[in-house]
C-alpha positions as CSV (number, residue, x, y, z in Angstrom):
1,M,-60.0,-121.7,-31.0
2,P,-58.8,-118.8,-33.2
3,S,-55.2,-118.9,-34.3
4,S,-52.7,-116.2,-33.4
5,I,-51.7,-113.6,-36.0
6,S,-48.1,-112.6,-36.5
7,H,-47.0,-108.9,-36.1
8,S,-46.4,-108.6,-39.8
9,E,-49.8,-110.0,-40.6
10,A,-51.4,-107.6,-38.1
11,H,-49.5,-104.7,-39.6
12,K,-50.8,-105.6,-43.1
13,A,-54.3,-105.9,-41.8
14,E,-53.9,-102.5,-40.2
15,V,-52.7,-101.0,-43.4
16,R,-55.7,-102.5,-45.3
17,G,-58.0,-100.9,-42.7
18,V,-58.9,-104.2,-41.0
19,R,-58.3,-104.1,-37.3
20,E,-58.7,-106.9,-34.7
21,G,-61.6,-105.8,-32.5
22,A,-62.3,-102.8,-34.8
23,L,-65.0,-100.5,-33.8
24,P,-67.7,-99.3,-36.3
25,A,-66.5,-96.7,-38.8
26,G,-66.5,-93.1,-37.5
27,L,-65.6,-94.0,-33.9
28,R,-62.2,-93.0,-32.5
29,Q,-59.7,-95.8,-32.1
30,T,-57.9,-95.8,-28.8
31,A,-55.4,-97.9,-26.9
32,A,-58.2,-99.6,-25.0
33,N,-59.4,-101.2,-28.3
34,R,-56.1,-102.9,-29.0
35,P,-55.0,-104.8,-25.8
36,G,-51.5,-106.2,-26.1
37,Q,-50.6,-104.4,-29.3
38,A,-48.2,-101.6,-30.1
39,Q,-50.5,-98.6,-30.2
40,P,-50.5,-96.4,-33.3
41,V,-51.6,-92.8,-33.2
42,P,-55.4,-92.7,-32.5
43,T,-57.4,-92.2,-35.7
44,R,-60.9,-91.4,-36.7
45,D,-62.8,-91.3,-39.9
46,I,-63.1,-88.0,-41.7
47,P,-66.8,-87.4,-42.6
48,T,-67.7,-86.5,-46.1
49,R,-68.4,-82.8,-46.4
50,P,-68.5,-80.2,-49.2
51,W,-65.1,-78.9,-48.2
52,V,-64.5,-76.8,-51.3
53,K,-67.8,-75.0,-50.9
54,M,-67.3,-74.5,-47.2
55,G,-63.8,-73.0,-47.9
56,V,-65.1,-70.7,-50.6
57,S,-67.9,-69.5,-48.2
58,V,-65.5,-68.8,-45.4
59,F,-63.1,-66.9,-47.8
60,C,-66.0,-64.8,-49.1
61,A,-67.2,-64.0,-45.6
62,V,-63.8,-63.0,-44.3
63,T,-63.2,-60.9,-47.4
64,L,-66.5,-59.2,-47.0
65,M,-66.0,-58.4,-43.3
66,T,-62.4,-57.2,-43.9
67,A,-63.7,-54.9,-46.7
68,A,-66.4,-53.5,-44.5
69,W,-63.8,-52.9,-41.7
70,E,-61.5,-51.2,-44.2
71,W,-64.4,-49.0,-45.5
72,N,-65.4,-48.0,-42.0
73,S,-61.8,-47.1,-41.1
74,R,-61.4,-44.8,-44.1
75,M,-64.9,-43.3,-44.3
76,N,-65.9,-43.0,-40.6
77,L,-62.6,-42.9,-38.7
78,G,-60.6,-40.8,-41.1
79,L,-57.7,-43.4,-41.3
80,R,-55.6,-43.8,-44.4
81,A,-53.5,-46.5,-46.0
82,G,-49.8,-45.6,-45.9
83,D,-50.0,-44.3,-42.3
84,I,-47.3,-46.5,-41.0
85,D,-47.2,-47.2,-37.3
86,D,-44.0,-46.4,-35.4
87,S,-42.5,-49.2,-33.3
88,P,-39.4,-50.1,-31.3
89,Q,-38.2,-52.0,-34.3
90,A,-38.6,-48.9,-36.5
91,W,-36.9,-46.7,-33.9
92,G,-34.0,-49.2,-33.8
93,E,-33.7,-49.1,-37.6
94,A,-33.4,-45.3,-37.5
95,R,-31.0,-45.5,-34.6
96,R,-28.6,-47.8,-36.5
97,A,-28.8,-45.5,-39.5
98,A,-27.9,-42.5,-37.3
99,D,-24.5,-44.1,-36.4
100,H,-22.9,-42.7,-39.5
101,A,-25.4,-39.9,-40.4
102,Q,-24.4,-36.4,-41.1
103,V,-27.3,-35.1,-39.0
104,A,-29.5,-36.9,-36.5
105,I,-32.4,-35.5,-34.5
106,V,-33.3,-36.7,-31.0
107,G,-36.0,-35.4,-28.7
108,D,-39.6,-35.7,-27.6
109,S,-42.7,-35.6,-29.7
110,R,-42.5,-31.8,-30.4
111,I,-39.4,-31.9,-32.5
112,L,-40.7,-35.2,-34.0
113,F,-44.0,-33.6,-35.1
114,D,-42.5,-30.2,-35.9
115,T,-39.7,-31.1,-38.3
116,D,-40.5,-31.5,-41.9
117,L,-37.7,-33.8,-43.1
118,A,-38.4,-33.1,-46.8
119,R,-38.2,-29.4,-46.2
120,F,-34.9,-29.8,-44.3
121,Q,-33.5,-31.8,-47.2
122,A,-34.7,-29.3,-49.8
123,M,-33.0,-26.5,-48.0
124,T,-29.6,-28.2,-47.2
125,G,-29.3,-31.2,-49.4
126,V,-29.1,-33.4,-46.2
127,R,-32.0,-35.5,-44.9
128,P,-31.6,-35.9,-41.1
129,V,-32.2,-39.2,-39.5
130,Q,-35.2,-38.9,-37.1
131,V,-34.4,-40.7,-33.8
132,S,-36.8,-38.8,-31.6
133,H,-39.5,-40.6,-29.7
134,V,-42.9,-39.6,-28.2
135,G,-43.1,-39.1,-24.5
136,T,-39.4,-39.2,-24.0
137,N,-36.8,-37.2,-22.1
138,S,-34.4,-36.1,-24.9
139,R,-31.6,-35.8,-22.4
140,T,-31.5,-39.6,-22.1
141,L,-31.2,-39.9,-25.9
142,L,-28.4,-37.3,-25.9
143,E,-26.6,-39.4,-23.4
144,H,-27.3,-42.5,-25.5
145,F,-25.5,-40.9,-28.4
146,A,-22.7,-39.7,-26.2
147,N,-22.0,-43.3,-25.3
148,D,-21.8,-44.4,-29.0
149,P,-18.3,-44.2,-30.4
150,N,-19.6,-44.5,-33.9
151,F,-21.5,-41.2,-34.0
152,H,-19.4,-38.2,-35.3
153,G,-22.2,-36.0,-36.8
154,L,-24.4,-33.1,-35.8
155,L,-26.9,-34.0,-33.2
156,I,-30.0,-31.8,-33.0
157,V,-31.6,-32.1,-29.6
158,G,-35.2,-31.0,-29.4
159,M,-36.6,-30.3,-26.0
160,A,-39.7,-29.5,-24.0
161,D,-38.2,-27.8,-20.9
162,V,-40.3,-29.4,-18.2
163,I,-39.7,-32.9,-19.6
164,Y,-36.0,-32.3,-20.2
165,F,-35.4,-31.0,-16.7
166,G,-38.2,-32.5,-14.8
167,R,-38.6,-36.1,-15.9
168,P,-36.1,-38.4,-14.1
169,G,-36.4,-41.4,-16.4
170,I,-36.3,-42.0,-20.1
171,G,-40.0,-42.2,-20.7
172,L,-41.9,-44.1,-23.4
173,A,-38.7,-44.8,-25.4
174,A,-37.5,-47.2,-22.7
175,T,-38.6,-50.3,-24.5
176,A,-37.0,-49.2,-27.8
177,V,-33.7,-48.2,-26.2
178,H,-33.3,-51.2,-23.9
179,N,-34.2,-53.6,-26.8
180,Y,-32.1,-51.8,-29.4
181,E,-29.8,-54.8,-30.1
182,K,-32.6,-57.4,-30.1
183,N,-34.8,-55.4,-32.5
184,G,-32.1,-55.6,-35.1
185,K,-32.3,-59.3,-35.5
186,P,-33.8,-60.9,-38.7
187,S,-37.0,-62.1,-37.0
188,Q,-37.8,-58.5,-35.8
189,L,-36.9,-56.9,-39.1
190,T,-38.9,-59.4,-41.1
191,G,-42.0,-58.5,-39.0
192,L,-41.3,-54.8,-39.4
193,W,-41.0,-55.0,-43.2
194,L,-44.2,-57.2,-43.5
195,D,-46.1,-54.8,-41.3
196,R,-45.0,-51.8,-43.3
197,W,-46.0,-53.5,-46.6
198,L,-49.5,-54.3,-45.3
199,Q,-50.1,-50.9,-43.9
200,N,-49.3,-49.3,-47.2
201,Y,-52.6,-50.9,-48.4
202,L,-54.8,-51.3,-45.3
203,A,-55.9,-48.4,-43.2
204,F,-57.6,-50.6,-40.5
205,M,-54.2,-51.8,-39.2
206,D,-53.6,-48.5,-37.4
207,S,-52.3,-49.4,-34.0
208,D,-54.1,-46.6,-32.2
209,H,-57.4,-48.2,-33.2
210,R,-56.8,-51.7,-31.9
211,L,-59.8,-53.2,-30.1
212,S,-57.6,-53.7,-27.0
213,L,-57.1,-49.9,-26.9
214,M,-60.6,-48.8,-28.0
215,L,-62.6,-50.9,-25.5
216,P,-61.0,-49.4,-22.3
217,R,-61.8,-45.9,-23.5
218,F,-65.4,-46.5,-22.6
219,D,-64.3,-46.3,-19.0
220,H,-65.0,-42.6,-18.6
221,G,-64.3,-42.3,-14.9
222,W,-66.3,-45.4,-13.9
223,R,-63.9,-46.0,-11.0
224,K,-63.9,-43.1,-8.6
225,G,-60.4,-41.9,-7.8
226,A,-58.7,-44.1,-10.4
227,D,-57.0,-43.0,-13.6
228,S,-59.3,-43.5,-16.5
229,P,-58.0,-44.8,-19.9
230,Y,-60.4,-42.2,-21.4
231,D,-57.9,-39.6,-20.3
232,D,-54.9,-41.1,-22.1
233,V,-53.4,-39.5,-25.2
234,W,-55.2,-41.0,-28.3
235,K,-54.1,-40.9,-31.9
236,L,-52.4,-37.6,-32.8
237,S,-50.2,-38.4,-35.8
238,E,-49.7,-39.9,-39.2
239,V,-46.3,-41.5,-39.9
240,S,-44.7,-42.1,-43.2
241,S,-41.4,-43.5,-44.3
242,G,-38.3,-42.4,-42.5
243,R,-40.4,-41.9,-39.3
244,Q,-41.8,-38.6,-40.7
245,Y,-44.5,-37.6,-38.2
246,F,-47.2,-35.1,-38.9
247,M,-50.3,-34.2,-37.0
248,W,-53.3,-36.3,-38.0
249,D,-55.7,-34.1,-39.9
250,Q,-58.6,-35.1,-37.6
251,I,-56.9,-33.3,-34.8
252,E,-56.4,-30.2,-36.8
253,K,-60.2,-29.9,-37.2
254,P,-62.2,-28.4,-34.4
255,G,-64.3,-31.0,-32.7
256,Y,-64.4,-33.9,-30.3
257,L,-61.0,-35.4,-31.1
258,Q,-59.2,-32.0,-30.9
259,T,-60.9,-31.2,-27.6
260,H,-59.9,-34.5,-26.1
261,A,-56.3,-34.1,-27.3
262,R,-56.1,-30.7,-25.6
263,Y,-57.5,-32.1,-22.4
264,A,-55.1,-35.0,-22.4
265,W,-52.2,-32.7,-21.7
266,H,-53.8,-31.4,-18.4
267,G,-52.3,-28.0,-19.2
268,F,-48.7,-29.3,-18.5
269,K,-49.3,-28.3,-14.9
270,G,-46.6,-29.4,-12.5
271,P,-44.5,-28.3,-9.6
272,T,-41.6,-25.9,-9.8
273,I,-38.4,-27.7,-10.7
274,P,-35.8,-27.3,-7.9
275,P,-32.5,-25.5,-8.8
276,F,-30.4,-28.5,-7.7
277,V,-32.2,-30.6,-10.2
278,V,-31.6,-28.1,-13.0
279,Q,-28.0,-27.9,-12.1
280,R,-27.6,-31.7,-12.1
281,V,-29.3,-31.9,-15.5
282,I,-27.0,-29.2,-16.9
283,A,-23.9,-31.1,-15.6
284,H,-25.0,-34.3,-17.3
285,S,-25.8,-32.5,-20.5
286,A,-22.5,-30.7,-20.5
287,E,-20.6,-34.0,-20.1
288,A,-22.6,-35.6,-23.0
289,V,-21.9,-32.6,-25.3
290,R,-18.2,-32.8,-24.4
291,R,-18.0,-36.5,-25.2
292,I,-19.7,-36.0,-28.6
293,R,-17.4,-33.1,-29.5
294,A,-14.3,-35.1,-28.4
295,R,-15.1,-37.5,-31.3
296,G,-15.6,-34.8,-33.8
297,G,-19.3,-34.4,-33.5
298,D,-21.4,-31.4,-32.3
299,V,-24.7,-30.7,-30.6
300,I,-27.3,-27.9,-31.1
301,F,-30.4,-27.6,-29.0
302,I,-33.9,-26.6,-30.3
303,R,-36.9,-25.5,-28.3
304,P,-40.1,-25.9,-30.5
305,P,-43.2,-23.9,-29.8
306,S,-46.1,-24.6,-27.5
307,A,-49.4,-22.8,-27.2
308,P,-49.9,-20.1,-24.6
309,Q,-52.3,-22.4,-22.8
310,L,-49.4,-24.7,-22.0
311,R,-46.5,-22.2,-22.1
312,V,-47.8,-20.3,-19.1
313,N,-47.6,-23.4,-17.0
314,E,-44.3,-24.5,-18.5
315,D,-42.8,-21.2,-17.6
316,H,-44.2,-21.4,-14.1
317,S,-42.4,-24.8,-13.6
318,L,-39.2,-23.5,-15.1
319,P,-38.7,-20.0,-16.6
320,R,-36.5,-19.7,-19.7
321,N,-33.8,-17.8,-17.9
322,L,-33.5,-20.6,-15.2
323,G,-33.6,-23.5,-17.6
324,W,-32.9,-23.0,-21.3
325,D,-30.4,-20.1,-20.9
326,R,-28.5,-21.8,-18.1
327,L,-28.3,-25.0,-20.2
328,L,-26.7,-23.3,-23.1
329,A,-24.2,-21.5,-20.9
330,G,-23.4,-24.5,-18.7
331,A,-22.9,-26.9,-21.7
332,N,-21.2,-24.2,-23.8
333,A,-23.6,-25.1,-26.5
334,K,-25.6,-23.3,-29.2
335,G,-29.4,-23.4,-29.4
336,I,-32.4,-22.1,-31.3
337,H,-35.4,-21.1,-29.2
338,T,-38.8,-20.6,-30.9
339,D,-39.1,-17.2,-29.2
340,D,-36.1,-16.0,-31.2
341,L,-37.5,-16.9,-34.6
342,P,-39.7,-14.1,-36.0
343,Q,-41.2,-16.4,-38.7
344,A,-42.2,-19.0,-36.1
345,Q,-44.5,-16.8,-34.0
346,D,-48.2,-17.5,-33.6
347,L,-48.2,-20.6,-35.7
348,A,-51.2,-23.1,-35.6
349,I,-50.9,-25.5,-32.6
350,P,-54.3,-27.2,-32.8
351,E,-54.0,-29.3,-29.6
352,Y,-51.6,-26.8,-27.9
353,S,-48.4,-29.0,-28.0
354,H,-47.7,-29.8,-31.6
355,L,-47.8,-27.8,-34.9
356,S,-50.2,-28.5,-37.7
357,R,-48.7,-30.2,-40.8
358,K,-48.3,-27.0,-42.8
359,C,-46.9,-25.0,-39.8
360,A,-44.4,-27.8,-39.2
361,A,-42.9,-26.9,-42.6
362,V,-42.8,-23.2,-41.6
363,F,-41.1,-23.9,-38.3
364,T,-38.6,-26.2,-40.0
365,D,-37.9,-23.5,-42.6
366,A,-37.3,-20.9,-39.9
367,Y,-35.0,-23.0,-37.7
368,V,-33.0,-24.5,-40.5
369,R,-32.2,-20.9,-41.8
370,R,-30.9,-20.2,-38.3
371,L,-29.1,-23.5,-38.0
372,V,-26.9,-22.9,-41.0
373,E,-25.7,-19.7,-39.3
374,L,-24.7,-21.6,-36.2
375,T,-22.8,-24.5,-37.7
376,P,-20.4,-25.0,-40.7
377,R,-21.7,-28.6,-41.0
378,L,-24.7,-27.4,-43.0
379,K,-25.1,-24.9,-45.8
380,L,-28.2,-23.5,-47.5
381,R,-28.4,-24.7,-51.1
382,A,-28.2,-22.2,-53.9
383,D,-31.6,-23.5,-55.1
384,A,-33.2,-23.7,-51.7
385,P,-36.9,-22.9,-51.6
386,K,-38.0,-19.4,-50.7
387,P,-38.6,-18.6,-47.0
388,L,-42.0,-19.5,-45.6
389,A,-44.1,-17.3,-43.3
390,R,-47.0,-17.7,-41.0
391,A,-49.4,-16.9,-43.8
392,D,-48.3,-20.1,-45.5
393,C,-49.8,-22.3,-42.9
394,V,-52.4,-20.2,-41.0
395,P,-55.7,-19.5,-42.7
396,Q,-55.7,-16.0,-44.3
397,N,-58.6,-14.7,-42.2
398,I,-56.7,-15.7,-39.0
399,A,-53.2,-14.8,-40.3
400,S,-54.2,-11.2,-40.8
401,L,-55.3,-10.8,-37.2
């Protein structure tokens, strides 16, 4: 009759690899194989494999596929390294910087695309903080700053009339604004900084070309009566440091992408905005302006250009005299309308809603020269660059027409 084994002896045997009732090597050890014993973590033998060679092979395969992906992104898709995606975390970073900024800009995508921050700085010595957001009602951002006791600077409010007066909610900036505090935490900022560093070297990281976005776009009206992802706004911009937006050069070129970008706006067609809505918006805007001025700040409105193909429908929804003019009077505010800037007429607006990269510099030059006349907070530098004109951004054969 076999003698019993003490717990210490059993443990020593276990350490040496000798187990009572052990199974053949390579089979998983489970609790059922050790009745009456304290059960260790189940183990199994690791088979002998050429792990180093396998690891090198996987590394080479991943590197080759990543290089091919990067090559395709640059050569076939027109993407570039250094095109840094915007994000709620990046917006939050800019919003915190705006607290004590001399000049901050809020608005929708038009003032975002159409302001050349470097040109602004070269003319005034001040680089504004860009806090605008695509697809957003700038009135809600104006009110956001009105609620901030830390802001005492000049707030430039860019606006597309039908969005400013006609959109009831905040728009696409809702996630960024509502998570403003959260997105300033170390975990969020670390992810932001790492993402920026990678995007300075890798073009394929462009968020507008994620597989999760590209695949649904094959749905070109497959479901009758349902909105198709094909009709969504696709990539329009390139973004550099400081949230400097410019139009993506692939949209500036005539072709499929430009045509789709124009179609995505659906002509800005919409119903007429009722007078009572206009009056309510003006009242809210006037209160926001009053509160910013009470702290020593100021507000100036800017209306960037849009192409005639959209402008006709925008004016139908809300004519200038019923919207823009009444806003300035009701809020007792100053403003710069693109119609009043001679140098900003007939600029290149490739997809009808945003200026080309070069024409954004021309528009910035024109509105900043007017801006310094409206406020003592900014002055034109003695060594400011010479004024720009339409011929500086529109091809010569077109500019002469």
